[in-house]
Coordinates of C-alpha atoms in Angstrom, one line a residue:
M1 CA -1.8 -14.4 17.6
M2 CA -3.3 -13.9 14.3
H3 CA -6.4 -16.6 15.4
T4 CA -7.0 -14.6 18.2
L5 CA -6.8 -11.2 16.0
F6 CA -9.7 -12.6 14.2
A7 CA -12.0 -14.0 16.5
D8 CA -11.8 -10.2 18.3
S9 CA -13.2 -8.8 15.3
F10 CA -15.6 -11.4 14.7
A11 CA -16.7 -11.2 18.4
T12 CA -16.4 -6.7 18.1
L13 CA -18.2 -6.8 13.5
G14 CA -20.0 -10.1 13.5
R15 CA -17.9 -10.7 10.8
L16 CA -14.2 -10.4 9.5
D17 CA -14.4 -7.6 7.2
N18 CA -11.6 -7.3 4.9
V19 CA -9.9 -4.1 6.5
T20 CA -8.8 -6.8 9.2
L21 CA -6.9 -8.8 6.8
V22 CA -4.7 -6.5 4.6
M23 CA -3.7 -4.8 8.2
V24 CA -2.7 -8.4 9.9
F25 CA 0.0 -7.9 7.8
H26 CA 0.9 -6.5 10.8
P27 CA -1.0 -8.5 13.8
Q28 CA 0.5 -6.3 16.3
Y29 CA -0.8 -2.9 14.8
L30 CA -4.1 -5.0 14.0
E31 CA -4.2 -6.0 17.9
S32 CA -4.1 -1.9 19.3
F33 CA -6.1 -0.7 15.9
L34 CA -9.0 -3.9 17.2
K35 CA -8.4 -2.6 20.7
T36 CA -9.3 0.9 19.9
Q37 CA -12.0 0.7 17.4
H38 CA -13.8 -1.6 19.9
Y39 CA -13.5 1.7 23.2
L40 CA -14.6 4.4 21.0
L41 CA -17.6 2.3 19.8
Q42 CA -18.7 -0.4 21.7
M43 CA -17.5 0.5 25.3
D44 CA -18.7 3.5 27.9
G45 CA -18.0 6.7 26.7
P46 CA -19.8 10.1 27.0
L47 CA -21.7 9.1 23.1
P48 CA -24.7 7.3 22.5
L49 CA -23.9 3.8 21.1
H50 CA -25.8 4.8 17.8
Y51 CA -24.5 8.8 17.7
R52 CA -21.0 6.9 17.5
H53 CA -22.0 4.8 14.6
Y54 CA -23.4 7.9 13.2
I55 CA -20.6 10.0 13.2
G56 CA -18.4 6.8 11.5
I57 CA -20.6 7.7 8.8
M58 CA -20.5 11.2 8.3
A59 CA -17.5 11.2 8.6
A60 CA -16.7 8.8 6.5
A61 CA -18.8 10.0 3.7
R62 CA -16.3 13.2 3.8
H63 CA -14.3 11.3 1.7
Q64 CA -17.3 9.7 -0.2
C65 CA -15.7 6.2 1.1
S66 CA -19.3 3.5 0.5
Y67 CA -17.3 0.8 2.5
L68 CA -17.4 2.5 5.6
V69 CA -20.6 4.4 5.0
N70 CA -22.0 0.6 4.7
L71 CA -20.2 -0.1 7.9
H72 CA -21.2 2.2 10.3
V73 CA -25.3 2.0 8.3
N74 CA -25.3 -1.8 9.7
G75 CA -24.0 -0.8 13.1
F76 CA -26.2 1.9 13.7
L77 CA -29.2 0.0 12.4
H78 CA -27.8 -2.9 14.8
V79 CA -27.9 -0.8 17.7
G80 CA -31.6 0.9 17.4
G81 CA -30.8 3.6 15.1
D82 CA -33.6 5.5 13.8
P83 CA -33.6 4.5 9.9
K84 CA -34.6 8.2 9.3
W85 CA -31.4 10.1 10.4
L86 CA -30.3 7.7 6.8
N87 CA -32.0 9.7 4.6
G88 CA -30.1 12.4 5.1
L89 CA -28.0 15.0 7.9
E90 CA -30.7 16.9 7.6
N91 CA -32.6 14.0 9.4
A92 CA -30.7 13.7 12.0
P93 CA -31.4 15.8 15.5
Q94 CA -29.7 19.4 15.1
K95 CA -26.8 18.2 17.5
L96 CA -25.1 15.9 15.3
Q97 CA -25.8 18.4 11.9
N98 CA -24.0 21.4 13.8
L99 CA -20.5 18.5 14.0
G100 CA -21.4 19.0 10.4
E101 CA -18.6 22.2 10.4
L102 CA -16.3 20.5 12.4
N103 CA -16.5 17.6 10.6
K104 CA -14.9 19.0 7.2
M105 CA -12.8 21.4 8.0
L106 CA -10.8 18.0 10.1
A107 CA -11.2 16.4 6.9
H108 CA -10.4 18.8 4.0
R109 CA -8.0 22.0 5.9
P110 CA -7.8 21.1 9.7
W111 CA -5.6 24.4 10.2
L112 CA -8.5 26.1 9.9
I113 CA -9.9 25.2 12.6
T114 CA -10.5 27.6 15.8
K115 CA -12.2 28.4 19.7
E116 CA -14.5 30.2 18.3
H117 CA -15.8 26.8 15.9
I118 CA -15.2 24.4 19.7
E119 CA -16.8 27.6 21.8
Q120 CA -19.9 27.6 18.9
L121 CA -20.8 23.9 19.7
L122 CA -20.4 23.7 23.3
K123 CA -21.8 27.1 23.7
T124 CA -25.4 26.5 21.7
E125 CA -28.5 27.8 23.4
E126 CA -30.0 23.9 22.6
N127 CA -28.4 20.7 21.4
S128 CA -24.5 21.7 22.9
W129 CA -21.9 19.4 23.7
S130 CA -20.3 18.9 26.7
L131 CA -16.7 19.1 25.9
A132 CA -16.6 15.2 27.3
E133 CA -18.6 14.4 24.0
L134 CA -16.5 16.2 21.3
I135 CA -13.0 14.7 22.6
H136 CA -15.6 11.4 21.3
A137 CA -16.5 12.7 18.9
V138 CA -13.0 14.4 17.4
V139 CA -11.0 11.4 18.1
L140 CA -14.0 9.1 15.9
L141 CA -14.2 11.8 13.3
T142 CA -10.5 12.0 13.2
Q143 CA -10.4 8.0 13.0
Y144 CA -12.6 7.8 10.0
H145 CA -10.8 10.0 8.0
S146 CA -8.0 8.6 8.6
L147 CA -10.1 4.9 8.3
A148 CA -10.7 6.3 4.8
S149 CA -7.6 7.1 4.0
F150 CA -6.4 3.6 4.8
T151 CA -9.7 1.7 2.6
F152 CA -8.5 3.3 -0.5
G153 CA -4.7 3.8 0.1
C154 CA -5.2 -0.8 -0.3
G155 CA -7.7 -0.2 -2.4
I156 CA -10.2 -2.6 -0.2
S157 CA -13.0 -3.6 -1.9
P158 CA -17.0 -4.6 0.1
E159 CA -16.9 -8.2 1.1
I160 CA -18.5 -10.2 -1.0
D161 CA -22.0 -9.9 0.8
C162 CA -21.8 -6.6 0.8
E163 CA -23.5 -4.7 -2.8
G164 CA -19.9 -4.4 -5.1
G165 CA -18.3 -6.9 -3.1
H166 CA -16.9 -9.5 -5.6
T167 CA -14.9 -12.8 -5.3
F168 CA -13.5 -12.2 -8.3
R169 CA -13.0 -9.2 -10.3
P170 CA -10.2 -9.1 -13.4
P171 CA -7.7 -6.4 -12.2
S172 CA -8.7 -2.5 -13.9
V173 CA -7.1 0.8 -12.7
S174 CA -9.1 2.1 -9.9
N175 CA -9.8 -1.5 -8.6
Y176 CA -8.2 -4.2 -6.8
C177 CA -7.7 -5.2 -3.6
I178 CA -4.9 -6.2 -1.3
C179 CA -7.7 -8.4 0.6
D180 CA -7.8 -10.6 -2.6
I181 CA -4.4 -11.0 -1.9
T182 CA -4.7 -11.8 1.9
N183 CA -7.2 -14.1 1.1
G184 CA -5.5 -16.5 -1.1
Y185 CA -6.7 -14.5 -4.8
H186 CA -3.6 -14.1 -7.0
G187 CA -4.9 -12.2 -10.0
V188 CA -3.3 -12.5 -13.4
D189 CA -1.1 -9.9 -12.0
E190 CA 0.1 -11.5 -9.5
I191 CA 1.6 -14.3 -10.0
H192 CA 5.0 -12.8 -10.2
A193 CA 6.2 -12.5 -6.3
S194 CA 7.3 -9.0 -7.4
P195 CA 4.4 -6.3 -6.2
T196 CA 4.0 -4.3 -9.6
G197 CA 2.9 -7.8 -10.8
S198 CA 6.4 -8.1 -13.0
I199 CA 9.0 -10.2 -12.8
P200 CA 11.8 -8.0 -10.8
S201 CA 13.4 -5.8 -13.0
T202 CA 17.1 -4.6 -13.0
E203 CA 15.4 -0.7 -12.9
S204 CA 12.9 -1.4 -10.3
V205 CA 15.9 -3.3 -7.9
C206 CA 18.1 -0.7 -8.7
E207 CA 15.9 2.2 -6.7
V208 CA 16.0 -0.1 -3.5
E209 CA 19.8 0.2 -3.8
A210 CA 19.3 3.4 -5.0
L211 CA 17.5 4.4 -1.2
M212 CA 19.4 2.7 0.6
E213 CA 22.1 4.4 -0.6
K214 CA 20.9 7.9 -0.3
M215 CA 20.3 6.9 4.0
K216 CA 23.6 5.6 4.5
Q217 CA 24.6 9.3 2.5
L218 CA 22.1 11.6 4.7
Q219 CA 23.1 9.0 8.8
E220 CA 27.2 9.9 7.6
C221 CA 26.2 14.1 6.9
R222 CA 24.3 14.1 10.3
D223 CA 26.6 13.0 12.1
E224 CA 29.2 15.3 10.9
E225 CA 27.4 18.6 10.7
E226 CA 24.1 20.2 11.7
A227 CA 22.2 22.5 10.0
S228 CA 20.9 26.1 11.5
Q229 CA 17.9 26.3 13.3
E230 CA 17.2 29.1 10.7
E231 CA 18.3 26.9 7.6
M232 CA 15.6 23.9 9.0
A233 CA 14.1 26.3 9.6
T234 CA 13.9 27.0 5.5
R235 CA 14.1 23.8 4.7
F236 CA 10.1 23.4 6.3
E237 CA 8.9 26.5 4.4
R238 CA 11.1 24.8 1.2
E239 CA 9.6 21.5 1.7
K240 CA 5.8 23.2 3.1
R241 CA 5.7 25.2 -0.2
E242 CA 7.0 22.4 -2.3
S243 CA 4.5 19.6 -1.2
M244 CA 1.8 22.1 -2.9
F245 CA 2.6 21.8 -6.7
V246 CA 2.5 18.0 -5.7
C247 CA -0.6 16.8 -7.3
S248 CA -2.4 13.9 -8.3
S249 CA -2.4 13.5 -12.1
E250 CA -5.2 11.7 -12.2
D251 CA -6.9 14.7 -10.9
E252 CA -10.5 14.7 -12.5
E253 CA -13.2 16.0 -9.7
S254 CA -15.9 13.5 -9.2
A255 CA -19.2 14.7 -8.0
P256 CA -20.2 12.2 -4.9
T257 CA -23.0 9.9 -5.3
R258 CA -26.1 10.8 -3.0
D259 CA -26.2 7.4 -1.7
V260 CA -22.8 8.8 0.3
S261 CA -23.5 12.5 0.0
R262 CA -26.8 13.2 1.4
H263 CA -24.8 11.8 5.3
F264 CA -22.9 15.6 4.7
E265 CA -23.6 19.5 3.7
D266 CA -21.7 21.7 0.8
T267 CA -20.8 18.8 -1.0
S268 CA -18.3 20.9 -3.0
Y269 CA -16.1 22.1 0.0
G270 CA -12.8 20.1 -0.6
Y271 CA -8.8 19.6 0.6
K272 CA -7.9 23.6 -0.7
D273 CA -3.4 23.9 0.2
F274 CA -3.5 26.2 2.5
S275 CA -1.4 28.7 1.2
R276 CA -3.2 28.6 -2.2
H277 CA -5.3 32.1 -3.0
G278 CA -2.7 34.5 -1.1
M279 CA -3.8 32.6 2.5
H280 CA -0.3 32.6 4.9
V281 CA -0.7 30.0 7.5
P282 CA 1.4 30.4 10.6
T283 CA 3.0 27.7 10.7
F284 CA 2.2 25.2 13.7
R285 CA 5.6 24.2 15.6
V286 CA 5.2 21.0 17.5
Q287 CA 7.3 22.6 21.1
D288 CA 4.3 24.7 21.1
Y289 CA 0.9 22.1 21.1
S290 CA 2.5 18.2 20.8
W291 CA 0.3 14.9 21.3
E292 CA 2.5 13.8 24.2
D293 CA 2.8 16.4 25.7
H294 CA -0.9 18.5 25.6
G295 CA -3.4 16.1 23.5
Y296 CA -2.4 12.7 25.2
S297 CA -3.6 14.3 28.2
L298 CA -6.0 17.1 27.5
V299 CA -8.1 13.7 25.5
N300 CA -7.0 10.8 28.4
R301 CA -8.9 13.6 31.0
L302 CA -12.0 14.4 29.0
Y303 CA -12.4 10.2 27.5
P304 CA -10.1 8.0 30.4
D305 CA -8.2 5.6 28.6
V306 CA -8.4 6.4 25.1
G307 CA -5.3 9.4 25.2
Q308 CA -3.5 5.9 26.3
L309 CA -5.0 3.8 23.4
L310 CA -4.0 6.4 21.1
D311 CA -0.6 7.0 22.3
E312 CA -0.2 3.4 21.6
K313 CA -1.8 2.8 18.3
F314 CA 0.7 5.3 17.3
H315 CA 3.5 4.9 18.8
I316 CA 3.4 1.3 17.3
A317 CA 3.0 2.4 13.8
Y318 CA 6.0 4.9 13.6
N319 CA 8.0 2.5 15.4
L320 CA 7.3 -0.7 13.1
T321 CA 10.1 -2.6 11.3
Y322 CA 11.2 -5.6 11.0
N323 CA 14.3 -4.1 9.6
T324 CA 14.0 -5.3 6.4
M325 CA 13.8 -3.3 3.3
A326 CA 12.6 -5.1 -0.2
M327 CA 14.6 -8.0 -0.5
H328 CA 17.2 -7.1 1.5
K329 CA 17.0 -7.8 5.6
D330 CA 18.9 -6.1 8.9
V331 CA 18.6 -2.5 7.1
D332 CA 17.5 0.4 10.0
T333 CA 14.3 2.3 8.6
S334 CA 14.1 4.9 11.5
M335 CA 15.3 7.6 8.7
L336 CA 13.0 6.3 6.3
R337 CA 9.8 5.9 8.9
R338 CA 10.7 9.8 9.9
A339 CA 10.9 10.6 6.5
I340 CA 7.6 9.9 5.7
W341 CA 5.7 10.6 9.0
N342 CA 7.5 14.6 8.5
Y343 CA 6.5 14.5 5.6
I344 CA 2.5 14.3 6.0
H345 CA 2.5 16.5 9.2
C346 CA 4.6 18.8 6.2
M347 CA 1.4 18.8 4.1
F348 CA -0.7 20.0 7.5
G349 CA 2.0 22.5 7.7
I350 CA 3.2 21.5 11.3
R351 CA 7.1 21.4 12.0
Y352 CA 9.0 19.6 14.0
D353 CA 11.9 21.9 14.7
D354 CA 14.7 19.0 15.5
Y355 CA 14.3 18.1 12.1
D356 CA 16.1 18.5 8.2
Y357 CA 13.2 18.3 6.6
G358 CA 16.2 18.3 3.5
E359 CA 15.9 14.6 4.1
I360 CA 12.5 14.0 2.8
N361 CA 13.3 15.4 -0.7
Q362 CA 16.3 12.8 -0.1
L363 CA 14.2 9.5 0.2
L364 CA 11.4 10.3 -1.1
D365 CA 10.9 10.6 -4.8
R366 CA 8.0 12.4 -6.4
S367 CA 5.8 9.0 -7.5
F368 CA 5.9 9.2 -3.7
K369 CA 4.9 11.7 -2.5
V370 CA 1.6 12.0 -4.9
Y371 CA 1.1 8.4 -3.7
I372 CA 0.9 10.2 0.2
K373 CA -0.1 13.4 -0.8
T374 CA -3.5 11.4 -3.0
V375 CA -4.0 8.7 0.2
V376 CA -3.8 11.6 2.5
C377 CA -5.8 14.8 1.5
T378 CA -7.5 12.7 -1.4
P379 CA -8.1 9.6 -1.0
E380 CA -11.1 8.8 -2.7
K381 CA -8.8 10.1 -6.0
T382 CA -6.3 6.8 -5.4
T383 CA -5.2 4.6 -8.7
K384 CA -4.1 1.3 -8.9
R385 CA -1.5 3.3 -10.5
M386 CA -0.6 5.4 -7.6
Y387 CA 0.1 2.4 -6.2
D388 CA 2.0 -0.1 -8.2
S389 CA 3.3 2.8 -9.4
F390 CA 6.2 3.8 -6.2
W391 CA 8.5 1.2 -4.1
R392 CA 8.2 -1.3 -7.4
Q393 CA 10.3 -3.3 -5.5
F394 CA 8.5 -3.5 -2.4
E395 CA 6.5 -6.6 -0.9
H396 CA 3.2 -5.5 -0.7
S397 CA 3.4 -5.9 3.3
E398 CA 5.7 -3.3 2.8
K399 CA 3.2 -0.8 0.3
V400 CA 0.4 -1.4 3.8
H401 CA 3.3 -0.6 6.6
V402 CA 3.2 2.5 4.4
N403 CA -0.3 3.1 4.5
L404 CA -0.8 2.9 8.4
L405 CA 2.2 5.1 8.8
L406 CA -0.1 7.6 6.4
V407 CA -3.1 7.1 8.6
E408 CA -2.0 7.6 11.8
A409 CA 0.2 10.8 11.1
R410 CA -2.7 12.3 9.6
M411 CA -5.0 11.2 12.5
Q412 CA -2.1 13.1 15.3
A413 CA -2.0 16.2 12.5
E414 CA -6.1 16.0 12.4
L415 CA -6.1 16.5 16.2
L416 CA -3.3 18.4 17.2
Y417 CA -5.2 21.3 15.2
A418 CA -8.6 20.2 16.7
L419 CA -7.0 19.6 20.7
R420 CA -5.7 23.3 20.1
A421 CA -8.2 24.5 19.5
I422 CA -10.5 23.4 22.6
T423 CA -7.4 23.9 24.4
R424 CA -7.3 27.8 23.8
Y425 CA -11.5 27.5 24.1
M426 CA -10.5 25.7 28.1
T427 CA -8.0 29.1 28.9

């Protein structure tokens, strides 16, 4: 299985990139991911090949992810893209420049997207987008915003033959790469089995036990009584409000380098919590517009087969389990996976009526929430310290699994806002 996946990845990219080497911890997911990537970048579709890579560059640049930007600069040139476009977004065709506004909102504040934004792209006199082209572009933008989250969340560094790539680098706070581990380099701090690089402490072992105990108690409470709809709505609002006060302790502003920032406009525009500055964003209720009932069919209708591929990728990430937690086997982890997924959607203002948001505070501690929010909202600020400080007794493969959940939940949240706006424009 692994050999085939590596061969497929090599055939697609002409190289084995570090993203693949990290994702291979979870072969079932990797297979789905590679299939989707291949379809979006290389198979028949509404957009020409060089546009696809250029949109990948625009999306990755929003999060200052030079790793992905460079990957797609190479892809862009390989399929005959005009090198002049790479001097900056203002050198690209107006049609691509027009996508800049949607790119920045999707990446940082998707809840602000309205049907008017969609109309501007579809109805301009010249350089207008067709609906099918726009769906292709939206899927690419959300895919690469999310992939930037994965790249920073797992500390992925460039390959050895790229600028900044390395075979050996002493561990530091901001630079870590799980692919060093998958490549067999176990660094000074990797000698012990514990992901934090120390002998398992009683404290971190207790952390796992405590988490399992909480899951058991929540299951028992669930069986005994169900909260009222009003109470559930209140708990959602409380969690949404609290999520705004979770912020990275290492919250210094980092100015993007010219190398990356030339690929997008308005470099000062970034993530802002939706209720700051007195702005109220209405809750996005999943029963009014969901991926399963609405988004999936819209994508599949306008860009055949992509809805199917994305749906499979979401399902695999959400349902993936080996029934293990750190050193424990035969554990039902569904409650924990759902809490992580729903917490991310909650940060985006998306609510599931049938979920008790009180469970999130029970299952996700503060250091874990800081990691989740940073990776999902401002991935470029993720540090090794954050990665090490959550779930200290868990395997690297389990932390990569967490990152897959973050990536797919984020992508789906962005897509829901964009597709809802497209639907409203169409009706």
